[in-house]
GROMACS .gro file of C-alpha atoms in nm:
model
  375
    1MET     CA    1  -5.752   6.718   4.365
    2PHE     CA    2  -6.034   6.627   4.603
    3ARG     CA    3  -5.977   6.318   4.817
    4LEU     CA    4  -6.328   6.203   4.914
    5SER     CA    5  -6.237   5.869   5.071
    6ASN     CA    6  -5.955   6.013   5.275
    7LEU     CA    7  -6.182   6.283   5.417
    8ILE     CA    8  -6.455   6.036   5.510
    9GLU     CA    9  -6.208   5.805   5.683
   10SER     CA   10  -6.012   6.073   5.865
   11VAL     CA   11  -6.309   6.273   5.992
   12THR     CA   12  -6.523   5.978   6.103
   13SER     CA   13  -6.227   5.815   6.279
   14GLY     CA   14  -6.106   6.137   6.437
   15ARG     CA   15  -5.771   6.108   6.264
   16LYS     CA   16  -5.573   6.422   6.191
   17GLU     CA   17  -5.610   6.566   5.844
   18ARG     CA   18  -5.341   6.531   5.580
   19VAL     CA   19  -5.173   6.864   5.533
   20LEU     CA   20  -4.971   6.930   5.219
   21ASP     CA   21  -4.633   7.056   5.337
   22GLY     CA   22  -4.532   7.239   5.023
   23SER     CA   23  -4.657   7.237   4.665
   24ILE     CA   24  -4.720   6.981   4.392
   25ALA     CA   25  -4.556   7.011   4.050
   26ILE     CA   26  -4.698   6.832   3.748
   27TRP     CA   27  -4.397   6.806   3.519
   28ASN     CA   28  -4.451   6.709   3.155
   29PHE     CA   29  -4.105   6.565   3.099
   30THR     CA   30  -4.168   6.487   2.734
   31ASN     CA   31  -4.409   6.576   2.459
   32ARG     CA   32  -4.359   6.237   2.295
   33CYS     CA   33  -4.640   5.986   2.322
   34ASN     CA   34  -4.743   5.661   2.158
   35LEU     CA   35  -5.113   5.755   2.172
   36ALA     CA   36  -5.329   6.039   2.038
   37CYS     CA   37  -5.587   6.098   2.310
   38ARG     CA   38  -5.889   6.315   2.233
   39HIS     CA   39  -5.859   6.523   2.550
   40CYS     CA   40  -5.479   6.572   2.553
   41TYR     CA   41  -5.385   6.921   2.675
   42SER     CA   42  -5.021   6.904   2.561
   43TYR     CA   43  -5.066   6.828   2.189
   44ALA     CA   44  -4.844   6.524   2.242
   45ASP     CA   45  -4.665   6.410   1.928
   46PRO     CA   46  -4.481   6.078   1.882
   47ASN     CA   47  -4.232   6.247   1.649
   48SER     CA   48  -4.130   6.534   1.876
   49GLU     CA   49  -3.793   6.544   2.052
   50ASP     CA   50  -3.722   6.591   2.420
   51PHE     CA   51  -3.631   6.953   2.483
   52LEU     CA   52  -3.487   6.956   2.835
   53SER     CA   53  -3.167   6.759   2.890
   54THR     CA   54  -3.110   6.520   3.177
   55GLU     CA   55  -2.841   6.751   3.312
   56PHE     CA   56  -3.071   7.054   3.308
   57ILE     CA   57  -3.349   6.868   3.491
   58LEU     CA   58  -3.114   6.731   3.756
   59GLU     CA   59  -2.963   7.075   3.813
   60SER     CA   60  -3.317   7.214   3.858
   61ILE     CA   61  -3.396   6.994   4.160
   62PRO     CA   62  -3.247   7.236   4.418
   63GLU     CA   63  -3.462   7.509   4.262
   64LEU     CA   64  -3.772   7.295   4.309
   65LEU     CA   65  -3.689   7.251   4.675
   66LYS     CA   66  -3.619   7.622   4.714
   67GLY     CA   67  -3.962   7.688   4.561
   68GLY     CA   68  -4.131   7.459   4.812
   69ILE     CA   69  -4.204   7.167   4.579
   70ARG     CA   70  -4.250   6.844   4.775
   71PHE     CA   71  -4.437   6.628   4.521
   72VAL     CA   72  -4.366   6.582   4.150
   73ILE     CA   73  -4.613   6.404   3.924
   74PHE     CA   74  -4.425   6.260   3.626
   75SER     CA   75  -4.641   6.322   3.319
   76GLY     CA   76  -4.610   6.383   2.947
   77GLY     CA   77  -4.674   6.286   2.672
   78GLU     CA   78  -4.580   5.944   2.801
   79PRO     CA   79  -4.309   5.986   3.067
   80LEU     CA   80  -4.178   5.629   3.037
   81ILE     CA   81  -4.060   5.713   2.684
   82ARG     CA   82  -3.768   5.905   2.834
   83ARG     CA   83  -3.473   5.672   2.896
   84ASP     CA   84  -3.352   5.891   3.183
   85ILE     CA   85  -3.684   5.895   3.369
   86PHE     CA   86  -3.564   5.665   3.648
   87GLU     CA   87  -3.242   5.862   3.691
   88ILE     CA   88  -3.448   6.180   3.728
   89ALA     CA   89  -3.694   6.023   3.971
   90ASP     CA   90  -3.416   5.868   4.181
   91ALA     CA   91  -3.245   6.207   4.213
   92MET     CA   92  -3.570   6.368   4.323
   93ARG     CA   93  -3.639   6.099   4.580
   94LYS     CA   94  -3.288   6.138   4.722
   95ALA     CA   95  -3.363   6.510   4.756
   96GLY     CA   96  -3.677   6.430   4.957
   97ILE     CA   97  -3.933   6.484   4.681
   98ILE     CA   98  -4.221   6.235   4.656
   99THR     CA   99  -4.266   6.103   4.302
  100TYR     CA  100  -4.590   5.996   4.132
  101LEU     CA  101  -4.619   5.845   3.785
  102SER     CA  102  -4.901   5.915   3.540
  103THR     CA  103  -4.880   5.672   3.248
  104ASN     CA  104  -5.087   5.499   2.984
  105GLY     CA  105  -4.919   5.173   3.089
  106LEU     CA  106  -4.812   5.061   2.744
  107TYR     CA  107  -4.440   5.083   2.830
  108VAL     CA  108  -4.472   4.885   3.154
  109ASN     CA  109  -4.304   4.547   3.104
  110GLU     CA  110  -4.120   4.267   3.282
  111LYS     CA  111  -3.788   4.447   3.247
  112ASN     CA  112  -3.891   4.773   3.414
  113VAL     CA  113  -4.189   4.689   3.637
  114ASP     CA  114  -3.985   4.638   3.955
  115ARG     CA  115  -3.797   4.961   3.894
  116ILE     CA  116  -4.126   5.146   3.845
  117ILE     CA  117  -4.267   5.009   4.171
  118GLU     CA  118  -3.948   5.095   4.362
  119THR     CA  119  -3.917   5.442   4.212
  120PHE     CA  120  -4.266   5.588   4.230
  121ASN     CA  121  -4.481   5.628   4.540
  122TYR     CA  122  -4.794   5.603   4.329
  123ILE     CA  123  -4.868   5.479   3.976
  124GLY     CA  124  -5.178   5.600   3.793
  125ILE     CA  125  -5.279   5.430   3.468
  126SER     CA  126  -5.531   5.592   3.235
  127ILE     CA  127  -5.840   5.386   3.152
  128ASP     CA  128  -6.089   5.602   2.963
  129GLY     CA  129  -6.361   5.353   2.890
  130ILE     CA  130  -6.419   4.983   2.855
  131GLY     CA  131  -6.275   4.801   2.554
  132GLU     CA  132  -6.327   4.979   2.224
  133VAL     CA  133  -6.439   5.299   2.398
  134HIS     CA  134  -6.093   5.336   2.551
  135ASP     CA  135  -5.916   5.231   2.231
  136GLU     CA  136  -6.102   5.486   2.019
  137PHE     CA  137  -6.059   5.764   2.274
  138ARG     CA  138  -5.689   5.688   2.307
  139GLY     CA  139  -5.634   5.637   1.936
  140LEU     CA  140  -5.491   5.284   1.940
  141GLU     CA  141  -5.658   4.947   1.893
  142GLY     CA  142  -5.574   4.710   2.177
  143ALA     CA  143  -5.471   4.989   2.417
  144PHE     CA  144  -5.735   4.889   2.673
  145GLU     CA  145  -5.610   4.534   2.716
  146ARG     CA  146  -5.249   4.647   2.724
  147SER     CA  147  -5.323   4.898   2.999
  148LEU     CA  148  -5.503   4.629   3.200
  149ASP     CA  149  -5.204   4.399   3.146
  150ALA     CA  150  -4.981   4.672   3.291
  151ILE     CA  151  -5.195   4.695   3.605
  152ALA     CA  152  -5.193   4.316   3.643
  153LEU     CA  153  -4.814   4.303   3.599
  154ILE     CA  154  -4.762   4.571   3.863
  155GLN     CA  155  -4.986   4.379   4.103
  156GLU     CA  156  -4.807   4.051   4.032
  157HIS     CA  157  -4.480   4.218   4.133
  158GLY     CA  158  -4.618   4.341   4.463
  159GLY     CA  159  -4.721   4.692   4.366
  160ASN     CA  160  -5.051   4.856   4.293
  161ALA     CA  161  -5.178   5.105   4.041
  162GLY     CA  162  -5.480   5.327   4.035
  163ILE     CA  163  -5.719   5.396   3.748
  164ARG     CA  164  -5.744   5.745   3.600
  165PHE     CA  165  -6.066   5.814   3.409
  166THR     CA  166  -6.176   6.135   3.233
  167ILE     CA  167  -6.550   6.195   3.196
  168THR     CA  168  -6.643   6.310   2.845
  169GLU     CA  169  -6.931   6.266   2.605
  170GLU     CA  170  -6.738   5.979   2.447
  171THR     CA  171  -6.644   5.799   2.769
  172LYS     CA  172  -6.950   5.859   2.989
  173GLY     CA  173  -7.112   5.532   2.879
  174SER     CA  174  -6.833   5.346   3.061
  175PHE     CA  175  -6.847   5.553   3.379
  176TYR     CA  176  -7.032   5.304   3.598
  177GLU     CA  177  -6.841   5.009   3.455
  178ILE     CA  178  -6.513   5.169   3.560
  179PHE     CA  179  -6.609   5.115   3.923
  180ASP     CA  180  -6.704   4.755   3.851
  181LEU     CA  181  -6.367   4.709   3.679
  182ALA     CA  182  -6.176   4.863   3.969
  183GLU     CA  183  -6.349   4.634   4.216
  184ARG     CA  184  -6.291   4.327   3.999
  185ILE     CA  185  -5.919   4.378   3.938
  186GLY     CA  186  -5.849   4.515   4.286
  187VAL     CA  187  -5.695   4.858   4.226
  188ASP     CA  188  -5.651   5.083   4.527
  189LYS     CA  189  -5.754   5.415   4.374
  190ILE     CA  190  -6.002   5.556   4.122
  191TYR     CA  191  -5.922   5.906   4.004
  192ILE     CA  192  -6.212   6.069   3.820
  193SER     CA  193  -6.105   6.371   3.616
  194HIS     CA  194  -6.342   6.632   3.477
  195LEU     CA  195  -6.257   6.773   3.134
  196VAL     CA  196  -6.072   7.104   3.116
  197TYR     CA  197  -6.087   7.295   2.788
  198SER     CA  198  -5.725   7.309   2.684
  199GLY     CA  199  -5.512   7.149   2.413
  200ARG     CA  200  -5.718   6.892   2.227
  201GLY     CA  201  -5.974   6.930   2.506
  202LEU     CA  202  -6.038   7.286   2.383
  203GLU     CA  203  -6.055   7.177   2.019
  204ASN     CA  204  -6.307   6.913   2.120
  205LEU     CA  205  -6.519   7.125   2.351
  206LYS     CA  206  -6.821   6.940   2.216
  207ILE     CA  207  -6.705   6.622   2.392
  208ASP     CA  208  -6.780   6.765   2.736
  209ILE     CA  209  -7.091   6.651   2.922
  210SER     CA  210  -7.372   6.875   3.045
  211PRO     CA  211  -7.380   7.014   3.401
  212GLU     CA  212  -7.685   6.798   3.471
  213GLU     CA  213  -7.505   6.482   3.364
  214ARG     CA  214  -7.198   6.586   3.560
  215ARG     CA  215  -7.400   6.623   3.878
  216THR     CA  216  -7.551   6.276   3.834
  217PHE     CA  217  -7.208   6.121   3.797
  218VAL     CA  218  -7.066   6.313   4.092
  219GLU     CA  219  -7.352   6.207   4.316
  220PHE     CA  220  -7.284   5.845   4.220
  221LEU     CA  221  -6.913   5.860   4.293
  222ILE     CA  222  -6.972   6.032   4.628
  223ASP     CA  223  -7.218   5.758   4.720
  224LYS     CA  224  -6.959   5.502   4.610
  225ALA     CA  225  -6.701   5.655   4.840
  226PHE     CA  226  -6.942   5.617   5.132
  227GLN     CA  227  -7.024   5.262   5.024
  228TYR     CA  228  -6.657   5.163   5.011
  229HIS     CA  229  -6.602   5.316   5.354
  230ASP     CA  230  -6.901   5.135   5.505
  231GLU     CA  231  -6.788   4.805   5.354
  232GLY     CA  232  -6.428   4.851   5.461
  233ARG     CA  233  -6.320   4.829   5.098
  234LYS     CA  234  -5.981   4.995   5.046
  235ILE     CA  235  -6.047   5.181   4.723
  236ASP     CA  236  -5.963   5.549   4.739
  237ILE     CA  237  -6.189   5.777   4.532
  238VAL     CA  238  -6.042   6.107   4.419
  239THR     CA  239  -6.180   6.369   4.180
  240GLY     CA  240  -5.990   6.629   3.985
  241ASN     CA  241  -6.060   6.961   3.810
  242MET     CA  242  -6.405   7.011   3.965
  243GLU     CA  243  -6.365   7.151   4.315
  244MET     CA  244  -6.740   7.209   4.341
  245ASP     CA  245  -6.762   6.835   4.412
  246ALA     CA  246  -6.664   6.921   4.769
  247ILE     CA  247  -6.982   7.120   4.827
  248LEU     CA  248  -7.208   6.841   4.708
  249PHE     CA  249  -6.998   6.603   4.916
  250LEU     CA  250  -7.055   6.819   5.227
  251GLU     CA  251  -7.432   6.800   5.176
  252LYS     CA  252  -7.424   6.422   5.163
  253PHE     CA  253  -7.179   6.392   5.450
  254THR     CA  254  -7.397   6.614   5.670
  255LYS     CA  255  -7.699   6.389   5.617
  256ARG     CA  256  -7.499   6.089   5.734
  257HIS     CA  257  -7.296   6.254   6.009
  258PRO     CA  258  -7.463   6.578   6.123
  259GLU     CA  259  -7.258   6.578   6.442
  260LEU     CA  260  -6.935   6.593   6.236
  261ARG     CA  261  -7.049   6.858   5.989
  262GLU     CA  262  -6.854   7.146   6.143
  263GLU     CA  263  -6.531   6.948   6.146
  264MET     CA  264  -6.577   6.848   5.783
  265LEU     CA  265  -6.660   7.207   5.689
  266ARG     CA  266  -6.345   7.327   5.866
  267ARG     CA  267  -6.131   7.076   5.677
  268LEU     CA  268  -6.284   7.165   5.342
  269ARG     CA  269  -6.218   7.533   5.403
  270SER     CA  270  -5.864   7.448   5.505
  271TRP     CA  271  -5.821   7.242   5.187
  272GLY     CA  272  -5.931   7.553   4.998
  273GLY     CA  273  -6.045   7.423   4.660
  274ASN     CA  274  -5.871   7.505   4.334
  275SER     CA  275  -5.499   7.532   4.400
  276ALA     CA  276  -5.363   7.640   4.060
  277GLY     CA  277  -5.092   7.896   4.126
  278ARG     CA  278  -5.117   7.831   4.501
  279LYS     CA  279  -5.023   7.474   4.584
  280LEU     CA  280  -5.010   7.347   4.226
  281VAL     CA  281  -4.772   7.433   3.944
  282ASN     CA  282  -4.705   7.286   3.601
  283ILE     CA  283  -4.373   7.262   3.420
  284ASP     CA  284  -4.409   7.168   3.055
  285TRP     CA  285  -4.165   6.982   2.831
  286GLN     CA  286  -3.999   7.309   2.723
  287GLY     CA  287  -3.950   7.437   3.076
  288LYS     CA  288  -4.247   7.675   3.073
  289VAL     CA  289  -4.397   7.730   3.417
  290LYS     CA  290  -4.776   7.762   3.444
  291PRO     CA  291  -5.026   7.765   3.732
  292ASP     CA  292  -5.170   7.435   3.608
  293PRO     CA  293  -5.128   7.215   3.299
  294PHE     CA  294  -5.428   7.370   3.124
  295PHE     CA  295  -5.352   7.736   3.195
  296PRO     CA  296  -5.359   7.976   2.897
  297PHE     CA  297  -5.073   8.195   3.024
  298VAL     CA  298  -4.710   8.127   3.115
  299LEU     CA  299  -4.544   8.259   3.431
  300GLY     CA  300  -4.192   8.217   3.299
  301ASN     CA  301  -3.946   7.967   3.157
  302MET     CA  302  -3.695   7.770   3.363
  303THR     CA  303  -3.444   7.785   3.078
  304GLU     CA  304  -3.438   8.163   3.116
  305LYS     CA  305  -3.497   8.215   3.488
  306PRO     CA  306  -3.459   7.989   3.793
  307PHE     CA  307  -3.779   7.812   3.895
  308SER     CA  308  -3.786   7.953   4.247
  309GLU     CA  309  -3.765   8.309   4.117
  310ILE     CA  310  -4.062   8.245   3.888
  311TRP     CA  311  -4.275   8.062   4.145
  312LEU     CA  312  -4.195   8.286   4.443
  313ASP     CA  313  -4.224   8.617   4.254
  314GLU     CA  314  -4.441   8.830   4.483
  315SER     CA  315  -4.463   9.104   4.221
  316ASN     CA  316  -4.638   8.879   3.966
  317GLU     CA  317  -4.994   9.011   3.942
  318LEU     CA  318  -5.134   8.685   3.806
  319LEU     CA  319  -4.994   8.488   4.098
  320LYS     CA  320  -5.123   8.751   4.340
  321HIS     CA  321  -5.478   8.707   4.211
  322LEU     CA  322  -5.455   8.328   4.201
  323ARG     CA  323  -5.325   8.318   4.559
  324GLU     CA  324  -5.608   8.526   4.700
  325HIS     CA  325  -5.838   8.304   4.901
  326PRO     CA  326  -6.116   8.304   4.828
  327ARG     CA  327  -6.058   8.451   4.484
  328LYS     CA  328  -6.253   8.758   4.378
  329LEU     CA  329  -6.454   8.637   4.079
  330SER     CA  330  -6.756   8.750   3.877
  331GLY     CA  331  -7.079   8.582   3.768
  332LYS     CA  332  -7.238   8.334   4.007
  333CYS     CA  333  -6.909   8.318   4.198
  334ALA     CA  334  -6.940   8.683   4.304
  335GLY     CA  335  -7.222   8.612   4.547
  336CYS     CA  336  -7.134   8.252   4.626
  337GLY     CA  337  -7.137   8.166   4.995
  338VAL     CA  338  -6.922   7.856   4.955
  339ILE     CA  339  -6.646   7.994   4.735
  340ASP     CA  340  -6.406   7.954   5.026
  341ILE     CA  341  -6.450   7.579   4.974
  342CYS     CA  342  -6.414   7.548   4.595
  343ASN     CA  343  -6.221   7.873   4.533
  344GLY     CA  344  -6.413   7.926   4.210
  345GLY     CA  345  -6.301   7.616   4.024
  346SER     CA  346  -6.100   7.621   3.701
  347ARG     CA  347  -5.964   7.950   3.570
  348SER     CA  348  -5.868   7.774   3.247
  349ARG     CA  349  -6.230   7.681   3.175
  350ALA     CA  350  -6.339   8.036   3.261
  351TRP     CA  351  -6.090   8.174   3.009
  352ALA     CA  352  -6.183   7.923   2.738
  353ILE     CA  353  -6.554   8.008   2.753
  354HIS     CA  354  -6.570   8.367   2.877
  355GLY     CA  355  -6.231   8.506   2.772
  356ASP     CA  356  -6.195   8.620   3.133
  357LEU     CA  357  -5.973   8.448   3.390
  358TRP     CA  358  -6.185   8.583   3.674
  359ALA     CA  359  -6.527   8.478   3.544
  360GLU     CA  360  -6.727   8.189   3.688
  361ASP     CA  361  -6.633   7.834   3.601
  362PRO     CA  362  -6.883   7.741   3.324
  363SER     CA  363  -6.890   7.378   3.440
  364CYS     CA  364  -7.026   7.456   3.787
  365TYR     CA  365  -7.339   7.245   3.840
  366LEU     CA  366  -7.444   7.385   4.179
  367SER     CA  367  -7.790   7.533   4.225
  368GLY     CA  368  -7.865   7.881   4.356
  369ALA     CA  369  -7.965   7.738   4.693
  370GLU     CA  370  -7.639   7.543   4.720
  371ILE     CA  371  -7.424   7.851   4.669
  372ALA     CA  372  -7.610   8.049   4.931
  373SER     CA  373  -7.415   8.160   5.236
  374GLU     CA  374  -7.266   7.865   5.428
  375GLU     CA  375  -7.286   7.898   5.805
   0.00000   0.00000   0.00000
């Protein structure tokens, strides 16, 4: 996750950087979902059954803390399908864990909206296109309007929700309009996610955009982040699954604030790029622990071994390699002078295309000059 707006604001104002004290867990609490999204990495199925019991999840919270987990993103499937989701989130919050909710919004209603706002520190609602584009991509007619209704309801009750948008061949036509929408309805965050080839995303590899298109979109959203900052508009722009965005961001930041370049470079190196297996872990609906939600290999299963023993296992060779910084990778990454910023990007994409976890990320759009040694 790359927080452009936060970096611009903190560096230009001289404010201290946000440091993640611990790790983030994306927990897919259920594989049930009321939609059939084209890019879904979990093969969500409306007819599946929840595998992990409430009791098991609650008893796992001390293990999360022992493993250094400080944030849990509630995901799925559709997490609001689980009737015990608030009980789980309340228990985590009491234990000192910050809770985020990632939802399609279709289960947000008058009966639960206040509870959602009270329970989760942040609510992200997926909007993958305008109107019919979203509906077709999400597999349900009327889904777009219902998701917008959910955002409006949350706002009416004193909360706020951000928009989550995934760039694909099918959704790219709505990319610019998403920013117009966010401005019009007054959300406080736009999260732009790049496609990772996993789950249905792997089956639909053809729906990804070209590196050239990706760069054009990234340049636009970086410029938007600067525009919002200059205008004093409180819309936070964040990108996900494409850590190379930070290098293009540094170029643009340097042109605007050359005197602050070294401080920004220091913070980007400290941030460290792709954090799968380092500061990010995924727990799926069956208790399988992976370095990220898209990862092709499993580290262990919480139903067979305590989470902390899986996550803190210093003898695990996969974790050892993932936790090297910068990672030792092949291809264009081998001679890259800025790999200490992006850390080589997605290992899941490298595996999907090259069959090699330690190959270059095939979605990297940086030029040869841009990956030259960074002084």
